[in-house]
Short mmCIF file of C-alpha atoms in Angstrom, two decimals:
data_model
loop_
_atom_site.label_atom_id
_atom_site.label_comp_id
_atom_site.label_asym_id
_atom_site.label_seq_id
_atom_site.Cartn_x
_atom_site.Cartn_y
_atom_site.Cartn_z
CA MET A 6 -13.19 7.94 31.62
CA ALA A 7 -11.14 10.74 29.94
CA PHE A 8 -12.77 14.30 29.92
CA LEU A 9 -12.04 17.84 28.99
CA THR A 10 -12.40 20.43 31.52
CA ILE A 11 -12.96 24.02 30.17
CA THR A 12 -10.61 26.10 32.23
CA SER A 13 -11.13 29.70 30.63
CA GLY A 14 -14.12 31.67 28.81
CA GLU A 15 -17.73 31.69 29.52
CA MET A 16 -17.95 27.77 29.89
CA GLU A 17 -15.03 27.72 32.50
CA GLY A 18 -15.43 24.82 35.05
CA GLN A 19 -17.66 22.80 32.67
CA LYS A 20 -16.59 19.24 31.92
CA VAL A 21 -16.99 17.00 28.68
CA GLU A 22 -16.57 13.28 29.02
CA LEU A 23 -14.76 11.93 25.95
CA ASP A 24 -17.12 8.56 25.58
CA GLN A 25 -17.41 8.94 21.87
CA ASP A 26 -15.02 7.63 19.26
CA GLU A 27 -14.61 11.13 17.98
CA VAL A 28 -15.47 14.34 19.76
CA SER A 29 -15.46 17.66 17.43
CA ILE A 30 -15.05 20.80 18.80
CA GLY A 31 -15.52 24.22 17.16
CA ARG A 32 -17.79 27.26 16.95
CA SER A 33 -20.63 25.53 14.93
CA ASP A 34 -23.79 24.13 16.83
CA GLN A 35 -22.96 21.06 14.58
CA ASN A 36 -20.08 19.99 16.87
CA SER A 37 -20.05 17.73 19.72
CA LEU A 38 -18.61 20.68 21.77
CA SER A 39 -19.56 24.07 20.51
CA LEU A 40 -17.34 27.01 21.91
CA ASP A 41 -18.18 30.72 21.20
CA ASP A 42 -15.30 32.45 20.17
CA PRO A 43 -14.64 34.43 17.04
CA ALA A 44 -11.04 33.12 16.82
CA ILE A 45 -12.43 29.39 16.57
CA SER A 46 -13.58 27.77 13.28
CA GLY A 47 -16.59 26.23 12.41
CA LYS A 48 -15.13 22.98 12.68
CA HIS A 49 -11.89 23.64 14.48
CA CYS A 50 -10.52 20.10 15.82
CA LEU A 51 -11.16 16.78 16.75
CA VAL A 52 -10.35 14.33 19.69
CA LYS A 53 -10.16 10.87 18.53
CA LYS A 54 -10.46 7.87 20.89
CA ASP A 55 -8.92 4.18 20.04
CA GLY A 56 -9.10 2.47 23.10
CA ASN A 57 -7.70 4.55 26.02
CA LYS A 58 -5.45 6.48 23.63
CA TYR A 59 -6.71 9.96 22.72
CA THR A 60 -5.55 11.88 19.52
CA LEU A 61 -6.08 15.43 18.85
CA LYS A 62 -6.12 16.64 15.26
CA ASP A 63 -6.50 20.09 13.95
CA LEU A 64 -9.08 20.45 11.07
CA ASN A 65 -7.41 22.99 9.31
CA SER A 66 -8.78 25.78 11.26
CA THR A 67 -7.98 29.36 10.44
CA ASN A 68 -5.94 30.06 13.39
CA GLY A 69 -4.54 26.73 14.35
CA THR A 70 -5.00 24.35 17.59
CA ARG A 71 -2.01 24.83 19.95
CA LEU A 72 -0.99 21.98 22.61
CA ASN A 73 1.08 22.91 25.61
CA GLY A 74 1.73 26.05 23.79
CA ARG A 75 2.84 24.74 20.41
CA ASN A 76 0.96 24.67 17.27
CA ILE A 77 -0.13 21.05 16.04
CA VAL A 78 -1.57 19.17 13.14
CA GLU A 79 -2.42 15.73 14.77
CA VAL A 80 -0.81 14.75 18.43
CA ARG A 81 -1.43 12.24 20.90
CA LEU A 82 -2.70 13.32 24.34
CA LYS A 83 -1.80 12.64 27.81
CA PRO A 84 -3.37 13.82 31.08
CA GLY A 85 -2.87 17.30 32.21
CA ASP A 86 -2.23 18.38 28.52
CA ILE A 87 -3.55 22.00 27.71
CA ILE A 88 -5.40 22.57 24.59
CA MET A 89 -5.64 26.01 23.46
CA LEU A 90 -8.58 27.19 20.77
CA GLY A 91 -8.72 30.84 20.10
CA ALA A 92 -8.70 32.15 23.58
CA ILE A 93 -10.18 29.37 25.14
CA GLU A 94 -8.23 26.83 26.88
CA LEU A 95 -9.28 22.95 27.91
CA THR A 96 -7.46 20.38 29.82
CA ILE A 97 -7.42 16.85 29.37
CA ASP A 98 -7.60 14.52 32.20
CA GLY A 99 -8.61 10.93 33.43
CA ASN A 100 -7.49 7.86 35.06
CA ASP A 101 -7.50 5.50 31.84
CA ILE A 102 -5.64 7.71 29.52
CA GLU A 103 -2.73 5.43 27.98
CA ILE A 104 0.08 7.52 27.35
CA ASP A 105 3.32 6.80 25.02
CA PRO A 106 6.33 5.36 26.62
CA GLU A 107 9.19 7.82 26.46
CA PRO A 108 11.67 6.82 23.96
CA GLU A 109 14.83 5.36 24.60
CA PRO A 110 17.63 7.69 24.26
CA LEU A 111 19.82 7.27 21.53
CA THR A 112 23.41 5.89 21.71
CA ARG A 113 26.55 6.71 19.31
CA ALA A 114 28.74 4.08 18.33
CA ASN A 115 31.37 6.32 17.26
CA THR A 116 32.31 10.08 17.80
CA THR A 117 31.60 11.54 14.08
CA PRO A 118 31.16 15.49 14.37
CA THR A 119 28.17 17.01 14.39
CA VAL A 120 26.76 19.02 11.48
CA ILE A 121 25.56 22.47 12.68
CA ILE A 122 22.55 23.67 10.30
CA ALA A 123 22.21 27.43 9.93
CA PRO A 124 18.74 28.64 11.75
CA SER A 125 15.65 29.10 9.72
CA ARG A 126 14.28 32.74 9.11
CA ASN A 127 11.59 32.27 11.71
CA VAL A 128 14.52 31.54 14.42
CA ALA A 129 16.52 34.27 13.17
CA ARG A 130 13.49 36.78 13.39
CA ASN A 131 12.90 35.63 16.91
CA ILE A 132 16.69 36.14 17.87
CA ALA A 133 16.40 39.48 16.40
CA GLY A 134 13.98 40.58 19.17
CA SER A 135 10.34 39.71 18.12
CA SER A 136 8.04 40.07 20.79
CA SER A 137 6.00 37.16 20.13
CA PRO A 138 6.93 33.82 18.85
CA SER A 139 3.74 32.79 17.49
CA PRO A 140 1.19 34.87 15.27
CA ALA A 141 -1.77 36.63 16.80
CA PHE A 142 -5.18 34.70 16.23
CA GLN A 143 -7.24 36.44 13.29
CA THR A 144 -10.92 36.55 12.84
CA LYS A 145 -12.29 35.62 9.52
CA ARG A 146 -13.28 38.67 7.66
CA ASP A 147 -16.82 38.82 5.79
CA ASN A 148 -16.01 40.57 2.51
CA ARG A 149 -19.91 40.67 1.49
CA PRO A 150 -20.69 44.47 2.40
CA LEU A 151 -17.37 45.32 0.39
CA LEU A 152 -18.69 43.40 -2.67
CA ILE A 153 -21.90 44.66 -2.35
CA GLY A 154 -20.76 48.16 -1.96
CA LEU A 155 -18.57 47.99 -5.13
CA ALA A 156 -21.57 46.56 -7.24
CA VAL A 157 -23.86 49.38 -6.25
CA ILE A 158 -21.06 52.02 -7.25
CA GLY A 159 -20.63 50.18 -10.53
CA PHE A 160 -24.22 50.32 -11.25
CA ILE A 161 -24.39 53.99 -10.56
CA LEU A 162 -21.73 54.89 -12.96
CA VAL A 163 -22.95 52.57 -15.63
CA ALA A 164 -26.52 54.21 -15.40
CA ALA A 165 -24.61 57.85 -15.36
CA ALA A 166 -22.85 57.03 -18.34
CA MET A 167 -25.99 55.61 -19.96
CA GLY A 168 -28.05 58.86 -19.13
CA TRP A 169 -25.26 61.08 -20.39
CA PHE A 170 -25.11 59.17 -23.66
CA LEU A 171 -28.82 59.26 -24.23
CA MET A 172 -29.10 63.14 -23.39
CA GLN A 173 -26.28 63.43 -26.14
CA VAL A 174 -27.99 61.43 -28.59
CA PHE A 175 -31.56 63.23 -28.16
CA LYS A 176 -30.19 66.63 -27.67
CA LYS A 177 -31.97 69.13 -29.66
#
């Protein structure tokens, strides 16, 4: 049986068996595995089981899902893979996890010249000395207090303008 081991955070050391076809992971209590970290989305990612094959899928989370240090959208898992959600790290393991065979190397029949493509902006930025190749995790902002404050200020301004107008109309 495959399982996830939480290797950091408050739940460090806990193991979760992957005995369902889908195990949802996120901050919400509605997930199969609920993790308390503000950088983790309510519905963050999903581990899907197909026989003895396991796939990790990001559910359009705010800060993304990382596997072995790389951002992913959907990828097949193998024993020992490290999943990073926010500041929490999980490792997948188990005897029955089926892994994809390594692809056979490609061979060339002729020796045509190789085309070199200029690096993208991100590569150029990293070469120029960026201290971190990956963006920092972000927490979602709650804009309700700002909107309420603006509504109150607007109400006060309208009330003041109406008061001034009424004083001008009824002035003796």
